[in-house]
Amino acid sequence: MTTKPVSTSLFDPEILQQAAIDAFLKLTPQQQWKNPVMFVVYLGSILTTILWFQALGGQGEEPSGFILAVTIWLWFTVLFANFAEAVAEGRSKAQAAFLRSAKREISAKKLDEPRYGSNYSKVSGSTLRKGDVVLIEAGDFVPGDGEVIEGVASVDESAITGESAPVIRESGGDFSSVTGGTRVLSDWLVVRISANPGESFLDRMISMVESAKRQKTPNEIALTILLVALTLVFLFATVTLLPFSLYSVETSGAGHPITVTVLVALLVCLIPTTIGGLLSAIGVAGIGRMMQKNVIATSGRAVEAAGDVDVLLLDKTGTITLGNRQASALIPVKGVSEKDLADAAQLASLADETPEGRSIVVLAKQKFGFRERDVHSLGATFVHFSAQTRMSGVNLEGRQIRKGAADAIRSYIEDQGSHFPNELKTMVDDVARRGSTPLVVADGSRALGVIELKDIVKGGIKERFAELRQMGIKTIMITGDNRLTAAAIAAEAGVDDFLAEATPEAKLKLIRQHQTDGRLVAMTGDGTNDAPALAQADVAVAMNSGTQAAKEAGNMVDLDSNPTKLIEIVETGKQMLMTRGALTTFSIANDVAKYFAIIPAAFATTYPALNVLNVMGLATPASAILSAVIFNALIIIALIPLALKGIRYSPVGAEKLLQNNLLIYGVGGLIVPFIGIKAIDLLLVAMKLA
Amino acid sequence: MTSQGFMQIALYVITLLLLAKPLGIYMARVYQDEPVGLNRWFAWVEKILYRFSGVKPEQEMRWTQYAIAMLVFNLLGLLAVYALQRFQDILPLNPQALPAVSPDSSFNTAVSFATNTNWQGYSGEATMSYLTQMLGLTVQNFVSAASGMAVLVALIRGFIRRNTETIGNFWVDMTRSTLYILMPLSLILALVLVGQGVVQTFKPYQTVNLQQAVSYQAPKLDADGKIVTDAEGKPVTETVETNEQTLALGPAASQIAIKQLGTNGGGFFNVNSAHPFENPTPLSNFLEMLAILLIPAALCYTFGVMIGDTRQGWAILAAMTLVFVALIAVTVPAEQSGNPSLSALGVDQAAAAQQPGGNMEGKEARFGVVNSALWAVATTAASNGSVNSMHDSFTPIGGMVPMWLIQLGEVIYGGVGSGLYGMIVYALIAVFIAGLMIGRTPEYLGKKVEAFEVKMSAIVILIPPLMVLAGTAIALMMDAGKASIFNPGAHGFSEVLYAFSSAGNNNGSAFGGISANVPFYNFMLGMAMLFSRYWLMIPVLAIAGSLAAKKTVPVGPGTLSTHTPLFVMLLIGTVLMVGALTFVPALALGPVVEHLQMIGHK
């Protein structure tokens, strides 16, 4: 089925190798400045490096070996954060490279006149401008985004979607858009180019993938502010420790003041480096995960907004129900057996190639074992559906079997001087009330009964909606059906609400109304008439199979054209936020253990009583401080997979979710560093480094 | 804890919680301009005040206008108090003929009373004329409290309103707070206190003969009234013998009532509510203690009523109360267990019928350990700062709790208005982190918490620690700062840290143990008080403005409930984590090490 264009392995050696190199390249001040928390670590590392050189010169405040060890691990902290970001970017870059491979130099057949058969001149695809008309024949690449104005062809879009099955593109309707870089497999198309060079869908996707790291999302900005504030708090707390320590030494007459190396170590341990170091990786990875789900978001903001969606608008057809209605029951009038009705219905549908028609044949076969009869041997002539009669059927051996909408058959019967039975009218209404479409079958002037054509609700969709409800998202079904039908299907599918007889204006109004109430609305759409609603919605997912207008209006494009994808999009958006929140909590909770490691180590020479606080029983002051710094650096590496994959989202309701995450990342964050720091201390002692 | 102690604490907490609801409803109705007796009977007074001052009560203000009105009003108050002190020698109602107050002390006191800190570097009965006390300090006691309440009400309106630019009218909120809430409550309390023996008079100080001569050690004063210090900078003491005693009097009851109710805390007399004329009986002690937390606790309920969901108010009150009770449970036993060094000398410190037991140093015999410790926790939980015992003489842990409560940012009840708006800011931070953890843009009471709110909240949370830590650091680096410290060692460190914690969080209580009425401390503490009051109020008003302009998100199943026990725990966790992580190193070098040394760790 879907061939994923990029390896999904977290540890693709190629990416890791490149990321390791990038981690060093990112050591420039300009790069570091973008991340305020890590910039503090960066400055601290430079400071301790200078102190180390000073110590080498024999005037060190601490033994040079200790300063060196701290310095190395501080640099590692910076590098690990760079590495995390580089890994996330590497995965996106691989995606961009793949997309770019589709953007090869394509030569185009530019038509002199916008019609098939006109003369054309061969030009380079990159010179095409909006409004140019080109001919694309079998085997040609589509030179740019455009609208089919003539012709039908099968197109291989795997370069964009990774989907190997070709799709049909034709003029008019909802399947008229083609994307640059795809290839026409059969027949020909005349296409009007709709994008100037550098503005095509592919261009936008590539720039999106590449610039994903640069645009911060609103919540990311807010979180960064909070992290900067916390960093400042810890900066005050540590910087003022120097005068506090000087005074304490002076007043107690014992010990040495705290050294700058230890202060820097304490500062780096306390500031939220875990989340600070992984923050941008989380954002980049979020967009990357969308891409693995074959969704291209036009901005990180859109991905994040997806996590906040309150209301989800879904088209009935194709999303909630299978695209086509299927015959589900045969209801004969009194005096006619179901078998006779089935027989007539099947005969009337033998030549009907529509999915509905085929489903009638299949139903009759399933119920009564009628085999498909050879049409020609029956000597039958078929009456095809026409807009005037709104019936189809068959004439054979003096029988005239017709099937069609109730009012069409009614006038057909009444024209023959017969009477349309009341019983049948009730049956027709019953079927409609169930949300199905009634087809009436008549043999000559005699009505035989009703075929119930049912909208088949997709399997498992009800569970998906229940899941959404648990996430706190209200689902609204949009349909052109009448209220009665819509209500029945809405009940069967388990949506919360529906909009029947929907017009584009009604859709727009519904979205605006929810937005005025303060809700965030998501919707999926593919048709041109969806474009206004898509543009209004906060999260708008356009199907890749949809029209250019729909794609322009949306802020995400689903390459698989799978409308239920929205659920996954919402999950990804939520995961992104949750990962940030959880790692922030974890980061802050870690500080408790670090205080227990460093405070006694830093001040026990002045106040030996403080050794009581060394609850971890760390070997020496030097090993205690070093263990805390090493733990602080290693935890970044340890959490890279979590940052890239995102923490698991389960729709269990806000309260329970918070409780779970507080337990894991809050309480866990309190406990883990006690164990980790002690383990590192034991290791340092065992290796005789402390 | 003794069972009697337990009963007294329980009585206190239960009475407080019982009163929170009725008073909370009353205040909500006052602010929402619904008829509730006083505000109809005295509406004419309000009207005259507006006409006289040219205020148009129906005119709504944007947050910037609101902030400017508040700042201008506070500045005028500050200047008035400064001028009253500087010219009190030529102004009436000065029976003791007290001289004008020094410029640095006047500045400190003016700032202190305008900012609702009520730190007192001076000694009331030896410094301030009756006019200064009444017209300067008592008036500020009212209006500084009313300013805090006004800012809170503006913030609450930010939550209630949607898509609006305005957050109310400062003059109206201030006037109503004073006229219908602070004044009636103060009047009642003042009368009851007078009944208990608190003085209220314009008579000059009375001199009485003692039945037997008393000799005592007093710091030696030079001609200017300054303490004489020896070569090491320590005060020189001399033995004095006397037959008579001067009893300081004055219009005390009227000031004490509002000092307690408005979380001001500036005593009429130097020893504050330990003074028998300020706090004579156990009943007056109970009422004064109740008055400390009464309005801050009730405002939580007011908040719930005004936003239309009283559960939200209860949740915040619950968070405050839980921390409060937990910290009482630390301080009271710490004080009751006394000092192990004394036990080693064979001193019996157990509570018995004849003695209260525990650490009675610096405590009034008529209050005992429990009521002294309870007062200490209440006054530092609220930004009140009045004292009925000497915090400097508490056990290290017993003294650390009040200090830490102040350092938490005065949000456990906190100041009138300021405590709750501080706590709401913490709630915004808690909601922000919690919201991220459940995968939604965080929202509190239907308002999305976004970058701007986080930025302003960050300022609110950052400023007090900056003032406290930087102030303490500067004091300890300068000789002028170190010279004032009475006790060397870790305790001396605690004394400076406490002073800056108190000023930097607008509490105003003194640990004691440093001579703070010197230019260095008057200036440093004055600046700390100024910054931490207004640099918090302005961002809070900015949040109010920003919230009012937002639309309100309806509650859905994905919304995080902010009235559940889980959220209460999260809110407590946020407050304690920020407070702990910021001050643990400093506290380790002060009370923690002092405690460890006391219990025998070397």
Tab-separated table of C-alpha atoms in Angstrom, chain A residues 144-328:
chain	number	residue	atom	x	y	z
A	144	GLY	CA	3.879	22.441	-12.504
A	145	ASP	CA	0.745	22.676	-10.404
A	146	GLY	CA	-2.324	23.247	-12.452
A	147	GLU	CA	-5.929	22.617	-13.310
A	148	VAL	CA	-6.950	20.084	-15.936
A	149	ILE	CA	-8.999	21.853	-18.584
A	150	GLU	CA	-9.245	19.024	-21.081
A	151	GLY	CA	-8.761	15.263	-21.078
A	152	VAL	CA	-8.711	12.322	-18.706
A	153	ALA	CA	-5.568	10.480	-17.655
A	154	SER	CA	-4.162	8.242	-14.988
A	155	VAL	CA	-1.453	9.910	-13.003
A	156	ASP	CA	1.260	8.435	-10.822
A	157	GLU	CA	1.500	10.671	-7.746
A	158	SER	CA	3.805	8.450	-5.752
A	159	ALA	CA	6.531	11.093	-5.821
A	160	ILE	CA	4.373	13.241	-3.597
A	161	THR	CA	2.224	10.788	-1.733
A	162	GLY	CA	4.236	7.641	-1.680
A	163	GLU	CA	1.071	5.928	-2.858
A	164	SER	CA	1.909	3.662	-5.760
A	165	ALA	CA	-1.595	3.192	-7.178
A	166	PRO	CA	-2.252	5.686	-9.972
A	167	VAL	CA	-5.131	8.145	-9.669
A	168	ILE	CA	-7.474	9.531	-12.304
A	169	ARG	CA	-7.344	13.207	-13.136
A	170	GLU	CA	-9.942	14.789	-15.418
A	171	SER	CA	-11.269	18.179	-16.328
A	172	GLY	CA	-14.131	19.590	-14.321
A	173	GLY	CA	-15.271	18.352	-10.961
A	174	ASP	CA	-13.238	17.603	-7.892
A	175	PHE	CA	-10.438	15.644	-9.505
A	176	SER	CA	-9.103	18.309	-11.787
A	177	SER	CA	-5.929	19.355	-10.049
A	178	VAL	CA	-2.493	18.035	-10.840
A	179	THR	CA	0.695	18.547	-8.923
A	180	GLY	CA	4.093	19.307	-10.380
A	181	GLY	CA	6.526	16.384	-10.308
A	182	THR	CA	3.891	13.706	-10.779
A	183	ARG	CA	3.755	11.658	-13.979
A	184	VAL	CA	0.996	10.963	-16.469
A	185	LEU	CA	0.830	7.219	-17.108
A	186	SER	CA	-1.792	6.970	-19.827
A	187	ASP	CA	-3.718	9.250	-22.173
A	188	TRP	CA	-3.187	12.986	-22.126
A	189	LEU	CA	-4.145	16.130	-20.263
A	190	VAL	CA	-4.313	19.796	-21.138
A	191	VAL	CA	-3.442	21.713	-18.020
A	192	ARG	CA	-3.574	25.385	-17.116
A	193	ILE	CA	-0.657	26.172	-14.827
A	194	SER	CA	-1.796	27.743	-11.549
A	195	ALA	CA	1.426	28.651	-9.798
A	196	ASN	CA	4.412	30.810	-10.663
A	197	PRO	CA	7.888	29.328	-10.335
A	198	GLY	CA	8.844	28.870	-6.682
A	199	GLU	CA	5.256	28.994	-5.475
A	200	SER	CA	4.130	25.525	-6.345
A	201	PHE	CA	2.805	23.054	-3.850
A	202	LEU	CA	6.040	21.136	-3.959
A	203	ASP	CA	8.045	24.294	-3.367
A	204	ARG	CA	5.886	25.140	-0.407
A	205	MET	CA	6.230	21.662	1.016
A	206	ILE	CA	9.984	21.732	0.723
A	207	SER	CA	10.291	25.146	2.285
A	208	MET	CA	7.913	24.033	4.999
A	209	VAL	CA	9.971	20.998	5.833
A	210	GLU	CA	13.186	22.966	5.799
A	211	SER	CA	11.969	25.946	7.758
A	212	ALA	CA	9.984	23.963	10.272
A	213	LYS	CA	12.637	24.565	12.860
A	214	ARG	CA	12.623	28.324	12.493
A	215	GLN	CA	9.039	29.240	13.216
A	216	LYS	CA	8.099	28.823	16.818
A	217	THR	CA	4.521	27.937	17.584
A	218	PRO	CA	2.513	30.090	20.028
A	219	ASN	CA	2.708	27.578	22.847
A	220	GLU	CA	6.383	27.080	22.214
A	221	ILE	CA	6.923	30.813	22.556
A	222	ALA	CA	4.923	30.889	25.781
A	223	LEU	CA	6.842	27.925	27.149
A	224	THR	CA	10.150	29.503	26.184
A	225	ILE	CA	9.181	32.580	28.193
A	226	LEU	CA	8.417	30.403	31.188
A	227	LEU	CA	11.718	28.568	30.805
A	228	VAL	CA	13.607	31.852	30.569
A	229	ALA	CA	11.854	33.019	33.732
A	230	LEU	CA	12.862	29.837	35.541
A	231	THR	CA	16.405	30.234	34.267
A	232	LEU	CA	16.476	33.759	35.679
A	233	VAL	CA	15.155	32.565	39.035
A	234	PHE	CA	17.942	30.011	39.238
A	235	LEU	CA	20.433	32.569	38.045
A	236	PHE	CA	19.471	34.816	40.984
A	237	ALA	CA	19.571	31.857	43.346
A	238	THR	CA	23.054	30.771	42.301
A	239	VAL	CA	24.706	34.134	41.677
A	240	THR	CA	23.688	35.376	45.112
A	241	LEU	CA	25.116	32.225	46.652
A	242	LEU	CA	28.595	33.626	46.220
A	243	PRO	CA	28.083	36.580	48.593
A	244	PHE	CA	26.049	34.336	50.891
A	245	SER	CA	28.888	31.875	50.962
A	246	LEU	CA	31.503	34.585	51.497
A	247	TYR	CA	29.532	35.911	54.440
A	248	SER	CA	29.020	32.430	55.875
A	249	VAL	CA	32.736	31.682	55.692
A	250	GLU	CA	33.501	35.027	57.274
A	251	THR	CA	31.002	34.628	60.090
A	252	SER	CA	31.688	30.974	60.873
A	253	GLY	CA	35.409	31.282	60.353
A	254	ALA	CA	35.608	27.927	58.630
A	255	GLY	CA	35.841	26.479	55.144
A	256	HIS	CA	36.191	28.065	51.737
A	257	PRO	CA	33.735	30.123	49.759
A	258	ILE	CA	31.933	28.352	46.961
A	259	THR	CA	33.924	28.396	43.731
A	260	VAL	CA	32.724	29.761	40.415
A	261	THR	CA	33.086	26.310	38.863
A	262	VAL	CA	30.692	24.819	41.387
A	263	LEU	CA	28.302	27.735	40.975
A	264	VAL	CA	28.227	27.257	37.211
A	265	ALA	CA	27.717	23.526	37.703
A	266	LEU	CA	24.849	24.207	40.108
A	267	LEU	CA	23.291	26.728	37.762
A	268	VAL	CA	23.414	24.398	34.781
A	269	CYS	CA	21.964	21.562	36.824
A	270	LEU	CA	19.092	23.706	38.052
A	271	ILE	CA	18.001	25.525	34.918
A	272	PRO	CA	15.593	23.480	32.825
A	273	THR	CA	18.169	22.148	30.385
A	274	THR	CA	16.303	18.911	29.799
A	275	ILE	CA	13.319	20.612	28.236
A	276	GLY	CA	15.413	23.537	26.988
A	277	GLY	CA	17.699	21.179	25.117
A	278	LEU	CA	14.892	19.144	23.625
A	279	LEU	CA	12.358	21.882	22.961
A	280	SER	CA	13.166	22.562	19.353
A	281	ALA	CA	13.643	18.865	18.629
A	282	ILE	CA	10.092	18.238	19.859
A	283	GLY	CA	8.711	20.855	17.503
A	284	VAL	CA	10.637	19.646	14.491
A	285	ALA	CA	9.772	16.050	15.276
A	286	GLY	CA	6.073	16.924	15.550
A	287	ILE	CA	5.978	18.124	11.972
A	288	GLY	CA	8.079	15.146	10.985
A	289	ARG	CA	5.555	12.781	12.562
A	290	MET	CA	2.790	14.469	10.616
A	291	MET	CA	4.746	13.790	7.495
A	292	GLN	CA	5.134	10.173	8.359
A	293	LYS	CA	1.393	10.087	8.515
A	294	ASN	CA	1.483	11.582	5.019
A	295	VAL	CA	0.113	14.912	6.134
A	296	ILE	CA	1.835	18.077	5.072
A	297	ALA	CA	1.204	20.953	7.423
A	298	THR	CA	1.848	24.446	6.177
A	299	SER	CA	3.022	25.583	9.604
A	300	GLY	CA	3.891	24.262	13.006
A	301	ARG	CA	1.171	26.553	14.283
A	302	ALA	CA	-1.389	24.481	12.394
A	303	VAL	CA	-0.081	21.267	13.927
A	304	GLU	CA	-0.276	22.746	17.370
A	305	ALA	CA	-3.753	24.124	16.773
A	306	ALA	CA	-4.819	20.608	15.828
A	307	GLY	CA	-4.256	19.577	19.422
A	308	ASP	CA	-6.734	22.205	20.575
A	309	VAL	CA	-9.584	21.349	18.268
A	310	ASP	CA	-12.994	21.379	19.960
A	311	VAL	CA	-15.265	20.756	17.012
A	312	LEU	CA	-14.683	18.543	14.044
A	313	LEU	CA	-16.746	18.910	10.883
A	314	LEU	CA	-16.852	15.842	8.702
A	315	ASP	CA	-18.428	15.270	5.338
A	316	LYS	CA	-20.804	12.387	5.467
A	317	THR	CA	-20.017	10.829	2.150
A	318	GLY	CA	-16.655	9.220	1.967
A	319	THR	CA	-15.803	10.039	5.555
A	320	ILE	CA	-18.529	8.626	7.714
A	321	THR	CA	-20.180	6.413	5.132
A	322	LEU	CA	-18.662	4.489	2.303
A	323	GLY	CA	-18.913	6.569	-0.823
A	324	ASN	CA	-21.815	4.550	-2.239
A	325	ARG	CA	-25.125	3.389	-0.981
A	326	GLN	CA	-25.773	-0.327	-1.032
A	327	ALA	CA	-28.929	-2.374	-1.265
A	328	SER	CA	-29.595	-3.796	2.160
